[in-house]
Short mmCIF file of C-alpha atoms in Angstrom, two decimals:
data_model
loop_
_atom_site.label_atom_id
_atom_site.label_comp_id
_atom_site.label_asym_id
_atom_site.label_seq_id
_atom_site.Cartn_x
_atom_site.Cartn_y
_atom_site.Cartn_z
CA MET A 240 -34.20 -60.11 128.58
CA ASP A 241 -35.10 -58.24 132.11
CA ASN A 242 -33.04 -60.36 133.49
CA GLY A 243 -30.06 -59.98 131.19
CA VAL A 244 -29.96 -63.52 130.02
CA GLU A 245 -28.31 -63.17 126.38
CA ARG A 246 -28.70 -66.29 125.15
CA ILE A 247 -31.47 -69.93 125.79
CA SER A 248 -31.48 -73.03 124.25
CA SER A 249 -35.45 -74.63 124.01
CA ASN A 250 -35.21 -76.30 126.62
CA GLU A 251 -34.28 -73.31 129.19
CA LEU A 252 -37.81 -72.04 127.22
CA SER A 253 -39.52 -75.29 127.45
CA ASP A 254 -38.29 -74.81 131.77
CA ARG A 255 -39.93 -71.69 131.77
CA MET A 256 -43.51 -71.50 129.02
CA GLN A 257 -44.28 -74.89 130.27
CA VAL A 258 -44.13 -75.84 127.29
CA THR A 259 -42.40 -78.81 125.36
CA ALA A 260 -39.27 -77.73 123.91
CA SER A 261 -40.28 -79.60 120.66
CA GLN A 262 -43.36 -78.11 120.75
CA ILE A 263 -41.53 -74.66 121.21
CA ARG A 264 -38.91 -75.12 118.09
CA GLN A 265 -41.50 -76.48 116.18
CA ASP A 266 -43.14 -73.47 116.31
CA LEU A 267 -40.91 -70.79 115.74
CA ASN A 268 -39.51 -72.51 112.95
CA ASN A 269 -42.96 -71.69 111.06
CA PHE A 270 -42.34 -69.03 111.09
CA GLY A 271 -38.35 -69.20 109.78
CA GLY A 272 -36.37 -70.22 112.75
CA PHE A 273 -34.78 -68.27 114.31
CA GLY A 274 -31.88 -70.47 117.16
CA GLN A 275 -28.87 -72.27 115.83
CA GLN A 276 -28.61 -76.12 116.63
CA GLY A 277 -25.84 -75.48 119.35
CA TYR A 278 -25.98 -72.24 120.66
CA GLY A 279 -29.96 -72.04 120.77
CA TYR A 280 -32.10 -68.57 120.62
CA ASN A 281 -30.26 -65.06 120.66
CA VAL A 282 -32.59 -63.52 122.85
CA LYS A 283 -32.85 -59.63 121.58
CA PHE A 284 -33.42 -61.05 118.20
CA LEU A 285 -35.22 -63.55 118.85
CA TYR A 286 -37.84 -60.67 121.11
CA GLN A 287 -37.49 -58.11 118.01
CA ALA A 288 -38.51 -61.43 115.57
CA ILE A 289 -41.40 -62.49 117.04
CA GLY A 290 -42.70 -58.83 118.28
CA LYS A 291 -41.95 -58.77 114.28
CA ILE A 292 -44.36 -61.47 113.53
CA LEU A 293 -46.74 -59.31 116.11
CA GLY A 294 -47.08 -56.41 114.32
CA LEU A 295 -45.39 -54.83 117.21
CA ASP A 296 -42.65 -53.47 114.47
CA LYS A 297 -45.42 -50.68 113.97
CA THR A 298 -47.50 -48.02 115.64
CA TYR A 299 -51.36 -48.00 115.14
CA ASN A 300 -53.63 -44.96 115.94
CA VAL A 301 -56.35 -46.17 118.24
CA ILE A 302 -59.71 -44.97 118.89
CA ILE A 303 -62.16 -45.44 121.61
CA VAL A 304 -65.59 -45.93 121.10
CA GLY A 305 -67.21 -45.78 124.22
CA ALA A 306 -65.63 -43.77 127.23
CA GLY A 307 -67.25 -45.55 130.03
CA ASN A 308 -65.13 -47.03 133.28
CA LEU A 309 -63.84 -50.05 130.53
CA GLY A 310 -63.20 -47.55 127.62
CA GLN A 311 -61.41 -44.99 130.36
CA ALA A 312 -59.05 -48.55 131.55
CA LEU A 313 -57.99 -49.05 128.22
CA ALA A 314 -56.92 -45.61 127.82
CA ASN A 315 -54.96 -45.14 130.71
CA TYR A 316 -53.19 -48.44 129.59
CA VAL A 317 -50.05 -47.03 129.20
CA ARG A 318 -48.30 -50.27 128.30
CA PHE A 319 -50.20 -50.62 125.17
CA GLU A 320 -48.65 -47.30 124.01
CA LYS A 321 -45.17 -48.49 124.92
CA ARG A 322 -45.93 -52.39 122.62
CA GLY A 323 -47.27 -49.22 119.64
CA PHE A 324 -50.86 -48.43 119.72
CA ARG A 325 -51.17 -45.32 120.37
CA VAL A 326 -55.24 -44.00 121.76
CA ILE A 327 -56.19 -40.89 120.07
CA ALA A 328 -59.06 -40.15 120.92
CA MET A 329 -62.41 -41.34 122.47
CA PHE A 330 -65.81 -41.11 121.46
CA ASP A 331 -69.56 -41.35 123.98
CA ILE A 332 -72.55 -39.56 124.19
CA ASN A 333 -73.02 -39.38 127.40
CA PRO A 334 -72.58 -35.27 127.70
CA GLN A 335 -70.90 -35.94 130.71
CA LEU A 336 -68.49 -37.69 129.18
CA VAL A 337 -68.16 -35.32 125.96
CA GLY A 338 -65.08 -32.51 126.04
CA ARG A 339 -63.27 -34.28 128.85
CA LYS A 340 -60.12 -35.71 128.56
CA VAL A 341 -58.34 -38.85 130.13
CA ARG A 342 -54.78 -38.98 130.61
CA GLY A 343 -54.92 -36.35 127.89
CA ILE A 344 -57.27 -37.75 125.42
CA GLU A 345 -60.11 -36.04 124.49
CA ILE A 346 -63.32 -37.93 124.64
CA ARG A 347 -65.79 -36.02 121.67
CA HIS A 348 -68.81 -36.54 120.33
CA LEU A 349 -70.15 -39.89 118.77
CA ASP A 350 -71.10 -37.88 116.11
CA THR A 351 -68.20 -36.26 114.60
CA LEU A 352 -66.75 -39.76 114.24
CA SER A 353 -67.61 -40.02 110.38
CA ASP A 354 -65.74 -36.50 110.47
CA TYR A 355 -62.67 -37.82 112.02
CA LEU A 356 -61.80 -40.90 110.44
CA LYS A 357 -61.75 -39.08 106.97
CA GLN A 358 -58.98 -36.34 109.02
CA ASN A 359 -57.29 -39.11 110.20
CA ASP A 360 -55.81 -41.59 109.61
CA ILE A 361 -57.17 -44.70 112.46
CA GLN A 362 -56.00 -48.53 111.60
CA ILE A 363 -58.00 -49.56 115.13
CA ALA A 364 -60.90 -48.68 116.79
CA THR A 365 -61.88 -50.36 120.26
CA LEU A 366 -65.66 -50.93 120.43
CA THR A 367 -65.76 -50.37 124.17
CA LEU A 368 -70.01 -49.84 124.10
CA PRO A 369 -73.00 -51.45 124.67
CA LYS A 370 -73.54 -53.84 123.08
CA ALA A 371 -76.94 -52.36 121.07
CA ALA A 372 -75.29 -49.95 119.73
CA ALA A 373 -71.69 -51.70 118.06
CA GLU A 374 -73.13 -53.63 115.13
CA GLU A 375 -74.02 -49.52 113.69
CA VAL A 376 -71.34 -47.47 115.17
CA ALA A 377 -68.51 -51.01 113.54
CA LEU A 378 -70.86 -50.31 110.57
CA LYS A 379 -69.37 -46.66 110.14
CA LEU A 380 -66.22 -47.16 111.01
CA VAL A 381 -66.41 -49.65 108.55
CA GLU A 382 -67.24 -46.58 106.07
CA GLY A 383 -64.82 -44.88 107.05
CA GLY A 384 -62.01 -46.91 106.58
CA VAL A 385 -61.21 -48.91 109.31
CA LYS A 386 -60.19 -52.39 108.91
CA ALA A 387 -59.74 -53.53 112.12
CA ILE A 388 -61.89 -53.22 115.09
CA TRP A 389 -61.21 -54.88 119.32
CA ASN A 390 -64.33 -55.54 120.27
CA PHE A 391 -65.45 -55.33 124.18
CA ALA A 392 -69.40 -55.02 123.28
CA HIS A 393 -71.07 -58.81 124.04
CA THR A 394 -72.18 -59.03 120.00
CA ASP A 395 -70.53 -60.80 117.48
CA LEU A 396 -70.60 -57.86 114.28
CA ASN A 397 -71.32 -59.04 111.02
CA LEU A 398 -68.83 -57.14 108.84
CA PRO A 399 -67.14 -57.38 105.02
CA LYS A 400 -64.53 -59.91 105.18
CA ASP A 401 -62.02 -58.32 104.92
CA VAL A 402 -62.42 -56.85 108.29
CA ILE A 403 -60.59 -58.37 111.36
CA VAL A 404 -62.82 -58.88 114.61
CA GLU A 405 -61.15 -59.39 118.09
CA ASN A 406 -63.75 -60.07 120.36
CA VAL A 407 -63.50 -60.12 123.68
CA HIS A 408 -65.70 -61.73 125.37
CA LEU A 409 -64.87 -61.02 130.06
CA SER A 410 -67.82 -63.35 130.59
CA GLU A 411 -66.15 -66.88 129.09
CA SER A 412 -63.33 -66.05 130.53
CA LEU A 413 -65.37 -66.08 133.86
CA MET A 414 -67.20 -69.37 132.87
CA GLN A 415 -63.76 -70.95 132.13
CA LEU A 416 -63.03 -69.94 136.02
CA SER A 417 -66.65 -70.80 137.20
CA TYR A 418 -65.57 -74.65 135.30
CA ASN A 419 -62.80 -75.43 137.09
CA ILE A 420 -63.57 -74.22 140.52
CA THR A 421 -66.57 -77.19 140.03
CA ARG A 422 -64.01 -79.51 138.51
CA HIS A 423 -61.84 -78.61 141.39
CA GLN A 424 -64.78 -79.85 143.62
CA LYS A 425 -65.45 -82.52 142.24
CA GLY A 426 -62.37 -83.92 142.29
CA LYS A 427 -62.15 -83.43 146.34
CA ASP A 428 -65.50 -84.68 146.30
CA GLU A 429 -64.46 -87.98 144.78
CA LYS A 430 -61.55 -87.87 147.37
CA LEU A 431 -63.31 -87.77 149.69
CA MET B 92 -83.85 -70.77 122.97
CA ASP B 93 -84.11 -67.47 122.84
CA ASN B 94 -85.30 -67.58 119.07
CA GLY B 95 -88.20 -70.24 120.42
CA VAL B 96 -85.82 -73.54 118.91
CA GLU B 97 -86.86 -76.57 120.79
CA ARG B 98 -84.60 -78.36 118.70
CA ILE B 99 -81.57 -78.71 117.34
CA SER B 100 -79.07 -81.10 115.30
CA SER B 101 -75.38 -81.40 115.69
CA ASN B 102 -75.12 -80.32 111.53
CA GLU B 103 -77.75 -77.10 112.22
CA LEU B 104 -75.25 -76.68 115.58
CA SER B 105 -72.03 -76.62 113.00
CA ASP B 106 -73.54 -73.89 110.81
CA ARG B 107 -74.29 -71.37 113.50
CA MET B 108 -70.93 -72.42 115.98
CA GLN B 109 -68.52 -72.44 112.55
CA VAL B 110 -67.08 -75.71 114.32
CA THR B 111 -67.88 -79.65 112.59
CA ALA B 112 -70.62 -81.40 113.12
CA SER B 113 -68.53 -84.66 114.09
CA GLN B 114 -65.75 -82.24 117.27
CA ILE B 115 -69.95 -81.05 118.41
CA ARG B 116 -70.84 -84.47 118.80
CA GLN B 117 -67.60 -84.85 119.98
CA ASP B 118 -67.07 -82.16 122.18
CA LEU B 119 -70.48 -82.97 124.33
CA ASN B 120 -69.57 -87.07 124.32
CA ASN B 121 -67.19 -86.38 126.53
CA PHE B 122 -69.44 -85.36 129.20
CA GLY B 123 -71.91 -87.40 128.52
CA GLY B 124 -73.53 -86.72 125.61
CA PHE B 125 -76.65 -84.99 125.50
CA GLY B 126 -79.06 -85.94 122.07
CA GLN B 127 -80.68 -88.89 120.95
CA GLN B 128 -79.54 -90.23 117.68
CA GLY B 129 -82.63 -88.82 115.25
CA TYR B 130 -84.44 -86.15 117.10
CA GLY B 131 -80.55 -84.25 118.27
CA TYR B 132 -80.49 -82.07 121.17
CA ASN B 133 -83.14 -80.46 123.22
CA VAL B 134 -82.24 -76.95 122.60
CA LYS B 135 -83.51 -76.87 126.80
CA PHE B 136 -81.95 -79.09 128.00
CA LEU B 137 -78.66 -78.47 126.89
CA TYR B 138 -77.88 -75.38 127.80
CA GLN B 139 -79.03 -76.60 130.83
CA ALA B 140 -76.60 -79.59 130.55
CA ILE B 141 -73.12 -77.05 129.26
CA GLY B 142 -74.51 -74.12 132.03
CA LYS B 143 -74.13 -77.04 134.82
CA ILE B 144 -70.71 -78.46 132.84
CA LEU B 145 -69.87 -75.36 133.63
CA GLY B 146 -70.66 -74.48 137.36
CA LEU B 147 -73.56 -72.28 136.40
CA ASP B 148 -76.00 -73.49 138.15
CA LYS B 149 -74.60 -72.50 141.17
CA THR B 150 -74.04 -69.31 142.69
CA TYR B 151 -70.89 -67.36 143.76
CA ASN B 152 -69.96 -64.59 145.98
CA VAL B 153 -67.33 -62.43 144.62
CA ILE B 154 -65.08 -59.35 145.14
CA ILE B 155 -63.27 -56.48 143.61
CA VAL B 156 -60.23 -55.77 144.59
CA GLY B 157 -58.90 -52.78 143.18
CA ALA B 158 -61.77 -50.60 142.49
CA GLY B 159 -60.37 -48.40 140.11
CA ASN B 160 -61.70 -47.75 135.79
CA LEU B 161 -61.43 -51.39 135.02
CA GLY B 162 -63.20 -52.74 139.01
CA GLN B 163 -65.95 -49.80 138.90
CA ALA B 164 -66.61 -51.66 135.07
CA LEU B 165 -66.67 -55.22 136.21
CA ALA B 166 -68.68 -54.15 139.64
CA ASN B 167 -71.04 -52.59 136.83
CA TYR B 168 -71.62 -55.96 133.76
CA VAL B 169 -75.38 -56.81 135.62
CA ARG B 170 -74.92 -59.81 132.82
CA PHE B 171 -72.20 -61.34 135.31
CA GLU B 172 -74.80 -61.55 137.50
CA LYS B 173 -77.33 -62.81 135.93
CA ARG B 174 -75.34 -66.11 135.74
CA GLY B 175 -74.56 -66.58 139.22
CA PHE B 176 -71.78 -64.41 139.58
CA ARG B 177 -72.47 -61.98 142.81
CA VAL B 178 -70.52 -59.34 143.42
CA ILE B 179 -70.69 -57.95 147.24
CA ALA B 180 -68.25 -56.28 147.92
CA MET B 181 -64.99 -53.89 146.77
CA PHE B 182 -61.47 -53.05 148.43
CA ASP B 183 -59.58 -50.24 146.95
CA ILE B 184 -56.35 -48.06 148.87
CA ASN B 185 -57.81 -44.59 147.39
CA PRO B 186 -59.54 -42.60 150.09
CA GLN B 187 -61.53 -40.63 146.84
CA LEU B 188 -62.96 -43.65 146.07
CA VAL B 189 -63.23 -45.72 149.42
CA GLY B 190 -66.66 -45.22 150.91
CA ARG B 191 -67.89 -44.70 148.04
CA LYS B 192 -70.65 -47.15 145.91
CA VAL B 193 -70.31 -48.38 142.16
CA ARG B 194 -73.96 -50.26 141.60
CA GLY B 195 -74.33 -49.94 145.21
CA ILE B 196 -72.01 -52.44 146.10
CA GLU B 197 -69.77 -50.43 148.35
CA ILE B 198 -66.20 -49.45 148.28
CA ARG B 199 -64.12 -50.78 151.19
CA HIS B 200 -60.53 -49.91 152.35
CA LEU B 201 -57.69 -53.01 151.70
CA ASP B 202 -56.79 -53.02 154.94
CA THR B 203 -60.26 -54.32 155.84
CA LEU B 204 -59.91 -57.52 153.55
CA SER B 205 -58.87 -60.17 155.49
CA ASP B 206 -61.35 -58.52 158.77
CA TYR B 207 -64.10 -58.99 155.80
CA LEU B 208 -62.88 -62.86 154.90
CA LYS B 209 -63.59 -63.41 157.91
CA GLN B 210 -66.63 -62.94 158.34
CA ASN B 211 -67.99 -63.42 154.41
CA ASP B 212 -67.81 -66.75 153.01
CA ILE B 213 -66.31 -65.53 149.41
CA GLN B 214 -65.66 -68.73 146.33
CA ILE B 215 -63.47 -65.82 143.59
CA ALA B 216 -62.22 -62.65 144.10
CA THR B 217 -61.37 -60.46 140.83
CA LEU B 218 -57.42 -58.65 141.34
CA THR B 219 -58.12 -55.37 139.33
CA LEU B 220 -54.80 -53.83 140.72
CA PRO B 221 -52.03 -52.10 139.72
CA LYS B 222 -48.69 -55.66 138.81
CA ALA B 223 -46.73 -54.63 141.52
CA ALA B 224 -49.83 -54.97 144.90
CA ALA B 225 -50.96 -58.03 143.23
CA GLU B 226 -49.32 -60.75 144.17
CA GLU B 227 -49.01 -59.85 147.88
CA VAL B 228 -52.85 -59.43 147.90
CA ALA B 229 -53.12 -62.58 146.47
CA LEU B 230 -51.72 -63.93 149.08
CA LYS B 231 -53.92 -62.22 151.59
CA LEU B 232 -56.81 -64.10 149.33
CA VAL B 233 -55.74 -66.82 150.09
CA GLU B 234 -54.92 -67.40 153.51
CA GLY B 235 -58.37 -65.26 153.86
CA GLY B 236 -59.51 -68.89 152.39
CA VAL B 237 -60.64 -67.65 148.32
CA LYS B 238 -59.67 -70.36 146.22
CA ALA B 239 -60.34 -68.75 143.37
CA ILE B 240 -58.68 -66.15 141.30
CA TRP B 241 -59.76 -64.07 138.37
CA ASN B 242 -56.38 -61.87 138.14
CA PHE B 243 -56.24 -58.63 135.66
CA ALA B 244 -53.32 -57.77 136.58
CA HIS B 245 -50.17 -58.10 134.73
CA THR B 246 -48.31 -60.84 136.28
CA ASP B 247 -48.17 -64.47 137.21
CA LEU B 248 -49.25 -65.13 140.21
CA ASN B 249 -47.43 -68.02 142.02
CA LEU B 250 -49.96 -69.64 144.27
CA PRO B 251 -50.48 -72.62 146.05
CA LYS B 252 -51.49 -75.19 143.33
CA ASP B 253 -55.08 -75.94 145.19
CA VAL B 254 -56.13 -71.98 144.27
CA ILE B 255 -57.47 -71.84 140.88
CA VAL B 256 -56.14 -68.70 138.89
CA GLU B 257 -57.28 -68.03 135.55
CA ASN B 258 -56.10 -64.44 133.83
CA VAL B 259 -56.72 -61.98 131.60
CA HIS B 260 -54.50 -60.68 129.35
CA LEU B 261 -55.57 -58.18 127.13
CA SER B 262 -52.19 -57.37 125.69
CA GLU B 263 -52.66 -61.03 124.56
CA SER B 264 -55.70 -60.22 123.01
CA LEU B 265 -54.68 -56.61 121.59
CA MET B 266 -51.22 -58.25 120.02
CA GLN B 267 -53.37 -60.86 118.28
CA LEU B 268 -55.65 -58.34 116.62
CA SER B 269 -51.91 -56.91 115.55
CA TYR B 270 -50.84 -60.34 114.15
CA ASN B 271 -53.78 -60.39 111.86
CA ILE B 272 -53.15 -56.50 110.49
CA THR B 273 -50.00 -57.36 109.68
CA ARG B 274 -50.55 -60.82 108.32
CA HIS B 275 -53.87 -59.46 106.44
CA GLN B 276 -51.55 -56.57 104.93
CA LYS B 277 -48.81 -59.10 103.54
CA GLY B 278 -50.86 -61.20 101.95
CA LYS B 279 -52.54 -57.78 100.06
CA ASP B 280 -48.79 -57.05 99.26
CA GLU B 281 -47.98 -60.26 98.60
CA LYS B 282 -50.77 -60.13 95.26
CA LEU B 283 -49.71 -57.54 94.10
#
């Protein structure tokens, strides 16, 4: 779409995505199918349809609990806001952070979290705090009505089943990298 | 291992991991198999064997290019160091950051990167800088002999085939979350 392409075939998509054309057709058909035989896909329509599947046609109020470097990095990602994820408050216990603002977003004291949740409709809470505090805070969030948690704390949260948790384990990604380095090195050694 | 468990069956692993026991056996057999019929797996041995597969039995010199919030957050993850990933330098162009230290790690000027790479053996470079600068810096890293890049910039890097790139797309994880919220909400609406 950015390149001005108006329609695209599954074969052209396949070249760009390095996934087979039949896989692309099959995946999209699972959601109803958005292409036409002989025409392919209308790019703008497909973009909107996929956005709708992903829930990007709505806006979400987001809070960030843990205003350290990682929390601040996430608060600064303007592109999340463009996709409908509006960070409206941050929380921390560090007196050097409480009261400060990041991109206009106030850092509040964690003690005020429950009251805040009573007065605001929050769809997503981001957990960027130490492992030891994560579960206790998560339970407070759930009590306050939050139904979705984006969890960067290095721990699996034990929460009611209707709470949606998306874990980000950066160390898994780093291990994937070291696995590939090791495999690559092994491949080179075997060729010698 | 942390809980003092010395041996474990694939069935017990299955309960903990929520993957079928046969999948676990099959996966581990792909790497040679580490269990014994009727005994199961020796936990300490399995931990070491998996660590070796993942390349965690070695140490890696890591640099972080981009010393903003995200770069600093990664530099502060002591647990990466415990796994053998030693961050030994950071780079940035921001005069307010250059010369400062994060957890004892100096932030150097990006202009000194190529010289630094001549004098130091770096296995992994972490890219935590804006998209616009990522590819140029990545090419400099590759010229300097870096063979593995952990890429947090929101762009696909176009690099020689022997360079290993692990992309971290945080927005994909956030979209997974919003997809699950949407699906969950739809499920509830349909029940009404």
